Amino acid sequence: TATDVTVCIELPVAVEANQIFCEQTRSSLSLQFTNSAECENYTYNGKQYCNYIVAGESVWTLENGRLLTLYLQKEHEGMRWTSVFADDDGVLETMDPNEFAAIRERLEKYTSSDLEVETPSAPLMQPYIDQDSGGDPEQLDAEDPVVFSVRSWSTGQADASSVAGAPDWLCPAFPQAPQHQPAHMQQPPPVCLKFDVDGVVFGFEASEGSLPMHANVSARHTGTFSALSYIQAGKREKRFAFIASDMTVCVLAETQRRVYIYHQVKHANASSAAQNLVDLGDSGGDAELVGMQLVGETLVVLRKHSLCFIDLSLC
C-alpha cells in the first residue's frame, strides 16, 4: 500500500519462531535460521532495501511454521517500491486492489475516453485547483492550506513544517541567476507541491514591507502538472527534479543515463502533452549525472567528465 510493504516467504520446512533471527534497520534486513540447513537459501546478511523503512514499526510473523511474513512500514509514504531490495529481485510490486482502484479513479480524468476537451471545465492545466473544491479556490484554502517546509538541501529531510498532513514538497524550480535588484523587488522562484496525484505550482510575489529591506511575500497557485506526483513516485533512481520557472516543462533525472522531460499542455483545453525520455548512454565512469540547469531552451546536463546539451525546442 502507500504506507507499507508486505513480504511473504514460504519456507521449505517448518521451523520454530526461536530458530529465526530477524533484524531490520532503516535500510537493511538480516535474516538467519538456526539448525535448519534447508532454509539456507532464505538467509540475508545486511541486505539493502530499495528504500527506507521505519524499523521500529516493522514486524514479522510466522504461521504454521512455514509462512514467514515481513510487514515493512515505509518511511516515505506514497513512494512506490519497484522491488524489495536495492538489487532488483525480479519480483514486481503488487498493490492492494482497493488502493489501485482509488488511484485509477483519480487518474481517470486524464485517460477517460469520455473526456470533453472542448469543455472549459475540464482542462489539464487549470487557473486554480478545483479537484475537490467544486471550482471554488476559497474552499481549498480553508480545507487544504499550502504547507512550506524547511528542509536540508543535502538530505531532503524536513526540519520544520507549518502544518502536517497537507500538500507536501515535490520539487523546486531550476536555480536562477542572482537578480541585481533591491530585495523587495526580486521575485522568488516558484515551487511545486504534491496535491493528490498532481503537482501544483505556486509562484511568489514580493512587495515592499513596512521596514527597509523587508519584503512581504505572498503565494499564488499558477498552474498544474497533471499526474506528476504519481509519476515521480515510481522513479526509484530519481536524483534531480526541477520545473521551469515559466511552467513549460518539468525534468526528472535518474542517477545514471536517463532524463525524463514532461512538457506542459499547449492550451487549457488540451487532453494530452508531450513527454520525452533521453538516454545519454553508458560511458563507464561518466554515466553518473551530477547536475543540470536550464539555459533558455537548452537543458544542460553535467556528468562526471562531460556536458550534454538537450535542445528542448526539438523535443
PDB file of N, CA and C in Angstrom, residues 128-185:
ATOM      1  N   TYR A 128      -6.837  27.540 -11.324  1.00  0.00           N
ATOM      2  CA  TYR A 128      -6.714  27.293  -9.890  1.00  0.00           C
ATOM      3  C   TYR A 128      -7.074  25.841  -9.645  1.00  0.00           C
ATOM      4  N   ILE A 129      -6.803  25.365  -8.455  1.00  0.00           N
ATOM      5  CA  ILE A 129      -7.044  23.964  -8.146  1.00  0.00           C
ATOM      6  C   ILE A 129      -8.531  23.762  -7.881  1.00  0.00           C
ATOM      7  N   ASP A 130      -9.166  22.809  -8.591  1.00  0.00           N
ATOM      8  CA  ASP A 130     -10.594  22.611  -8.368  1.00  0.00           C
ATOM      9  C   ASP A 130     -10.968  21.135  -8.281  1.00  0.00           C
ATOM     10  N   GLN A 131      -9.984  20.241  -8.004  1.00  0.00           N
ATOM     11  CA  GLN A 131     -10.300  18.824  -7.964  1.00  0.00           C
ATOM     12  C   GLN A 131     -11.383  18.505  -6.940  1.00  0.00           C
ATOM     13  N   ASP A 132     -11.266  19.088  -5.739  1.00  0.00           N
ATOM     14  CA  ASP A 132     -12.195  18.748  -4.667  1.00  0.00           C
ATOM     15  C   ASP A 132     -12.931  19.963  -4.126  1.00  0.00           C
ATOM     16  N   SER A 133     -12.777  21.098  -4.780  1.00  0.00           N
ATOM     17  CA  SER A 133     -13.366  22.305  -4.224  1.00  0.00           C
ATOM     18  C   SER A 133     -14.567  22.787  -5.013  1.00  0.00           C
ATOM     19  N   GLY A 134     -14.982  21.998  -6.050  1.00  0.00           N
ATOM     20  CA  GLY A 134     -16.125  22.405  -6.839  1.00  0.00           C
ATOM     21  C   GLY A 134     -15.895  23.693  -7.594  1.00  0.00           C
ATOM     22  N   GLY A 135     -14.622  24.000  -7.889  1.00  0.00           N
ATOM     23  CA  GLY A 135     -14.322  25.221  -8.621  1.00  0.00           C
ATOM     24  C   GLY A 135     -14.168  26.430  -7.738  1.00  0.00           C
ATOM     25  N   ASP A 136     -14.198  26.242  -6.426  1.00  0.00           N
ATOM     26  CA  ASP A 136     -14.094  27.365  -5.505  1.00  0.00           C
ATOM     27  C   ASP A 136     -12.724  27.349  -4.839  1.00  0.00           C
ATOM     28  N   PRO A 137     -11.786  28.229  -5.223  1.00  0.00           N
ATOM     29  CA  PRO A 137     -10.456  28.219  -4.619  1.00  0.00           C
ATOM     30  C   PRO A 137     -10.479  28.552  -3.144  1.00  0.00           C
ATOM     31  N   GLU A 138     -11.513  29.312  -2.686  1.00  0.00           N
ATOM     32  CA  GLU A 138     -11.596  29.658  -1.273  1.00  0.00           C
ATOM     33  C   GLU A 138     -11.824  28.415  -0.418  1.00  0.00           C
ATOM     34  N   GLN A 139     -12.589  27.436  -0.955  1.00  0.00           N
ATOM     35  CA  GLN A 139     -12.830  26.211  -0.212  1.00  0.00           C
ATOM     36  C   GLN A 139     -11.538  25.426  -0.029  1.00  0.00           C
ATOM     37  N   LEU A 140     -10.690  25.377  -1.059  1.00  0.00           N
ATOM     38  CA  LEU A 140      -9.410  24.689  -0.941  1.00  0.00           C
ATOM     39  C   LEU A 140      -8.539  25.367   0.100  1.00  0.00           C
ATOM     40  N   ASP A 141      -8.520  26.703   0.084  1.00  0.00           N
ATOM     41  CA  ASP A 141      -7.699  27.422   1.044  1.00  0.00           C
ATOM     42  C   ASP A 141      -8.108  27.107   2.471  1.00  0.00           C
ATOM     43  N   ALA A 142      -9.418  26.884   2.675  1.00  0.00           N
ATOM     44  CA  ALA A 142      -9.901  26.633   4.021  1.00  0.00           C
ATOM     45  C   ALA A 142      -9.598  25.215   4.481  1.00  0.00           C
ATOM     46  N   GLU A 143      -9.678  24.235   3.575  1.00  0.00           N
ATOM     47  CA  GLU A 143      -9.545  22.838   3.987  1.00  0.00           C
ATOM     48  C   GLU A 143      -8.144  22.285   3.780  1.00  0.00           C
ATOM     49  N   ASP A 144      -7.420  22.760   2.783  1.00  0.00           N
ATOM     50  CA  ASP A 144      -6.103  22.226   2.452  1.00  0.00           C
ATOM     51  C   ASP A 144      -5.106  23.365   2.336  1.00  0.00           C
ATOM     52  N   PRO A 145      -4.643  23.918   3.455  1.00  0.00           N
ATOM     53  CA  PRO A 145      -3.704  25.030   3.379  1.00  0.00           C
ATOM     54  C   PRO A 145      -2.385  24.588   2.768  1.00  0.00           C
ATOM     55  N   VAL A 146      -1.754  25.502   2.029  1.00  0.00           N
ATOM     56  CA  VAL A 146      -0.452  25.207   1.442  1.00  0.00           C
ATOM     57  C   VAL A 146       0.584  25.140   2.557  1.00  0.00           C
ATOM     58  N   VAL A 147       1.444  24.138   2.496  1.00  0.00           N
ATOM     59  CA  VAL A 147       2.450  23.939   3.526  1.00  0.00           C
ATOM     60  C   VAL A 147       3.836  24.140   2.930  1.00  0.00           C
ATOM     61  N   PHE A 148       4.662  24.906   3.594  1.00  0.00           N
ATOM     62  CA  PHE A 148       6.050  25.061   3.192  1.00  0.00           C
ATOM     63  C   PHE A 148       6.933  24.593   4.338  1.00  0.00           C
ATOM     64  N   SER A 149       7.965  23.829   3.971  1.00  0.00           N
ATOM     65  CA  SER A 149       8.819  23.212   4.974  1.00  0.00           C
ATOM     66  C   SER A 149      10.247  23.718   4.851  1.00  0.00           C
ATOM     67  N   VAL A 150      10.943  23.673   5.977  1.00  0.00           N
ATOM     68  CA  VAL A 150      12.384  23.927   5.999  1.00  0.00           C
ATOM     69  C   VAL A 150      13.063  22.573   5.898  1.00  0.00           C
ATOM     70  N   ARG A 151      13.842  22.384   4.826  1.00  0.00           N
ATOM     71  CA  ARG A 151      14.443  21.074   4.569  1.00  0.00           C
ATOM     72  C   ARG A 151      15.955  21.195   4.371  1.00  0.00           C
ATOM     73  N   SER A 152      16.637  20.106   4.698  1.00  0.00           N
ATOM     74  CA  SER A 152      18.065  20.023   4.453  1.00  0.00           C
ATOM     75  C   SER A 152      18.313  19.867   2.953  1.00  0.00           C
ATOM     76  N   TRP A 153      19.186  20.702   2.385  1.00  0.00           N
ATOM     77  CA  TRP A 153      19.458  20.629   0.953  1.00  0.00           C
ATOM     78  C   TRP A 153      20.109  19.303   0.584  1.00  0.00           C
ATOM     79  N   SER A 154      20.950  18.746   1.480  1.00  0.00           N
ATOM     80  CA  SER A 154      21.697  17.535   1.142  1.00  0.00           C
ATOM     81  C   SER A 154      20.864  16.272   1.286  1.00  0.00           C
ATOM     82  N   THR A 155      19.933  16.231   2.262  1.00  0.00           N
ATOM     83  CA  THR A 155      19.172  15.005   2.510  1.00  0.00           C
ATOM     84  C   THR A 155      17.714  15.100   2.112  1.00  0.00           C
ATOM     85  N   GLY A 156      17.167  16.311   2.008  1.00  0.00           N
ATOM     86  CA  GLY A 156      15.750  16.471   1.699  1.00  0.00           C
ATOM     87  C   GLY A 156      14.834  16.275   2.887  1.00  0.00           C
ATOM     88  N   GLN A 157      15.393  15.973   4.066  1.00  0.00           N
ATOM     89  CA  GLN A 157      14.568  15.743   5.245  1.00  0.00           C
ATOM     90  C   GLN A 157      14.013  17.061   5.780  1.00  0.00           C
ATOM     91  N   ALA A 158      12.755  17.022   6.226  1.00  0.00           N
ATOM     92  CA  ALA A 158      12.095  18.224   6.735  1.00  0.00           C
ATOM     93  C   ALA A 158      12.515  18.483   8.178  1.00  0.00           C
ATOM     94  N   ASP A 159      13.045  19.680   8.433  1.00  0.00           N
ATOM     95  CA  ASP A 159      13.391  20.076   9.794  1.00  0.00           C
ATOM     96  C   ASP A 159      12.216  20.769  10.474  1.00  0.00           C
ATOM     97  N   ALA A 160      11.360  21.384   9.692  1.00  0.00           N
ATOM     98  CA  ALA A 160      10.190  22.071  10.244  1.00  0.00           C
ATOM     99  C   ALA A 160       9.136  22.190   9.163  1.00  0.00           C
ATOM    100  N   SER A 161       7.867  22.178   9.572  1.00  0.00           N
ATOM    101  CA  SER A 161       6.780  22.286   8.613  1.00  0.00           C
ATOM    102  C   SER A 161       5.654  23.070   9.250  1.00  0.00           C
ATOM    103  N   SER A 162       4.936  23.874   8.444  1.00  0.00           N
ATOM    104  CA  SER A 162       3.898  24.732   9.002  1.00  0.00           C
ATOM    105  C   SER A 162       2.679  23.937   9.452  1.00  0.00           C
ATOM    106  N   VAL A 163       2.231  22.970   8.656  1.00  0.00           N
ATOM    107  CA  VAL A 163       1.080  22.142   9.016  1.00  0.00           C
ATOM    108  C   VAL A 163       1.367  20.725   8.529  1.00  0.00           C
ATOM    109  N   ALA A 164       1.157  19.745   9.396  1.00  0.00           N
ATOM    110  CA  ALA A 164       1.405  18.356   8.992  1.00  0.00           C
ATOM    111  C   ALA A 164       0.204  17.803   8.239  1.00  0.00           C
ATOM    112  N   GLY A 165       0.455  16.941   7.269  1.00  0.00           N
ATOM    113  CA  GLY A 165      -0.607  16.225   6.581  1.00  0.00           C
ATOM    114  C   GLY A 165      -1.215  16.940   5.406  1.00  0.00           C
ATOM    115  N   ALA A 166      -0.760  18.162   5.088  1.00  0.00           N
ATOM    116  CA  ALA A 166      -1.303  18.901   3.951  1.00  0.00           C
ATOM    117  C   ALA A 166      -0.374  18.714   2.748  1.00  0.00           C
ATOM    118  N   PRO A 167      -0.629  19.374   1.605  1.00  0.00           N
ATOM    119  CA  PRO A 167       0.214  19.177   0.432  1.00  0.00           C
ATOM    120  C   PRO A 167       1.695  19.269   0.750  1.00  0.00           C
ATOM    121  N   ASP A 168       2.467  18.298   0.277  1.00  0.00           N
ATOM    122  CA  ASP A 168       3.866  18.177   0.634  1.00  0.00           C
ATOM    123  C   ASP A 168       4.747  18.630  -0.522  1.00  0.00           C
ATOM    124  N   TRP A 169       6.026  18.781  -0.237  1.00  0.00           N
ATOM    125  CA  TRP A 169       7.014  19.241  -1.209  1.00  0.00           C
ATOM    126  C   TRP A 169       7.200  18.221  -2.315  1.00  0.00           C
ATOM    127  N   LEU A 170       7.362  18.706  -3.560  1.00  0.00           N
ATOM    128  CA  LEU A 170       7.653  17.833  -4.686  1.00  0.00           C
ATOM    129  C   LEU A 170       8.995  18.190  -5.316  1.00  0.00           C
ATOM    130  N   CYS A 171       9.154  19.433  -5.789  1.00  0.00           N
ATOM    131  CA  CYS A 171      10.438  19.839  -6.358  1.00  0.00           C
ATOM    132  C   CYS A 171      10.483  21.356  -6.501  1.00  0.00           C
ATOM    133  N   PRO A 172      11.699  21.935  -6.629  1.00  0.00           N
ATOM    134  CA  PRO A 172      11.820  23.382  -6.838  1.00  0.00           C
ATOM    135  C   PRO A 172      11.894  23.714  -8.319  1.00  0.00           C
ATOM    136  N   ALA A 173      12.007  25.002  -8.616  1.00  0.00           N
ATOM    137  CA  ALA A 173      12.297  25.456  -9.981  1.00  0.00           C
ATOM    138  C   ALA A 173      13.804  25.400 -10.206  1.00  0.00           C
ATOM    139  N   PHE A 174      14.213  25.399 -11.481  1.00  0.00           N
ATOM    140  CA  PHE A 174      15.639  25.475 -11.785  1.00  0.00           C
ATOM    141  C   PHE A 174      16.225  26.721 -11.120  1.00  0.00           C
ATOM    142  N   PRO A 175      17.428  26.619 -10.559  1.00  0.00           N
ATOM    143  CA  PRO A 175      18.055  27.800  -9.938  1.00  0.00           C
ATOM    144  C   PRO A 175      18.192  28.935 -10.935  1.00  0.00           C
ATOM    145  N   GLN A 176      18.015  30.149 -10.430  1.00  0.00           N
ATOM    146  CA  GLN A 176      18.095  31.326 -11.280  1.00  0.00           C
ATOM    147  C   GLN A 176      19.344  32.127 -10.954  1.00  0.00           C
ATOM    148  N   ALA A 177      19.825  32.873 -11.933  1.00  0.00           N
ATOM    149  CA  ALA A 177      20.971  33.746 -11.704  1.00  0.00           C
ATOM    150  C   ALA A 177      20.574  34.863 -10.736  1.00  0.00           C
ATOM    151  N   PRO A 178      21.522  35.350  -9.936  1.00  0.00           N
ATOM    152  CA  PRO A 178      21.213  36.442  -9.000  1.00  0.00           C
ATOM    153  C   PRO A 178      20.632  37.649  -9.726  1.00  0.00           C
ATOM    154  N   GLN A 179      19.632  38.268  -9.094  1.00  0.00           N
ATOM    155  CA  GLN A 179      18.989  39.430  -9.690  1.00  0.00           C
ATOM    156  C   GLN A 179      19.585  40.699  -9.083  1.00  0.00           C
ATOM    157  N   HIS A 180      19.998  41.600  -9.960  1.00  0.00           N
ATOM    158  CA  HIS A 180      20.599  42.854  -9.481  1.00  0.00           C
ATOM    159  C   HIS A 180      19.491  43.863  -9.216  1.00  0.00           C
ATOM    160  N   GLN A 181      18.706  43.556  -8.202  1.00  0.00           N
ATOM    161  CA  GLN A 181      17.588  44.411  -7.818  1.00  0.00           C
ATOM    162  C   GLN A 181      17.514  44.464  -6.298  1.00  0.00           C
ATOM    163  N   PRO A 182      16.857  45.501  -5.756  1.00  0.00           N
ATOM    164  CA  PRO A 182      16.628  45.526  -4.305  1.00  0.00           C
ATOM    165  C   PRO A 182      15.845  44.288  -3.867  1.00  0.00           C
ATOM    166  N   ALA A 183      16.024  43.880  -2.627  1.00  0.00           N
ATOM    167  CA  ALA A 183      15.415  42.640  -2.137  1.00  0.00           C
ATOM    168  C   ALA A 183      13.906  42.637  -2.317  1.00  0.00           C
ATOM    169  N   HIS A 184      13.238  43.771  -2.070  1.00  0.00           N
ATOM    170  CA  HIS A 184      11.781  43.785  -2.132  1.00  0.00           C
ATOM    171  C   HIS A 184      11.257  43.708  -3.563  1.00  0.00           C
ATOM    172  N   MET A 185      12.151  43.871  -4.574  1.00  0.00           N
ATOM    173  CA  MET A 185      11.721  43.806  -5.970  1.00  0.00           C
ATOM    174  C   MET A 185      12.031  42.458  -6.615  1.00  0.00           C
TER     175      MET A 185
END
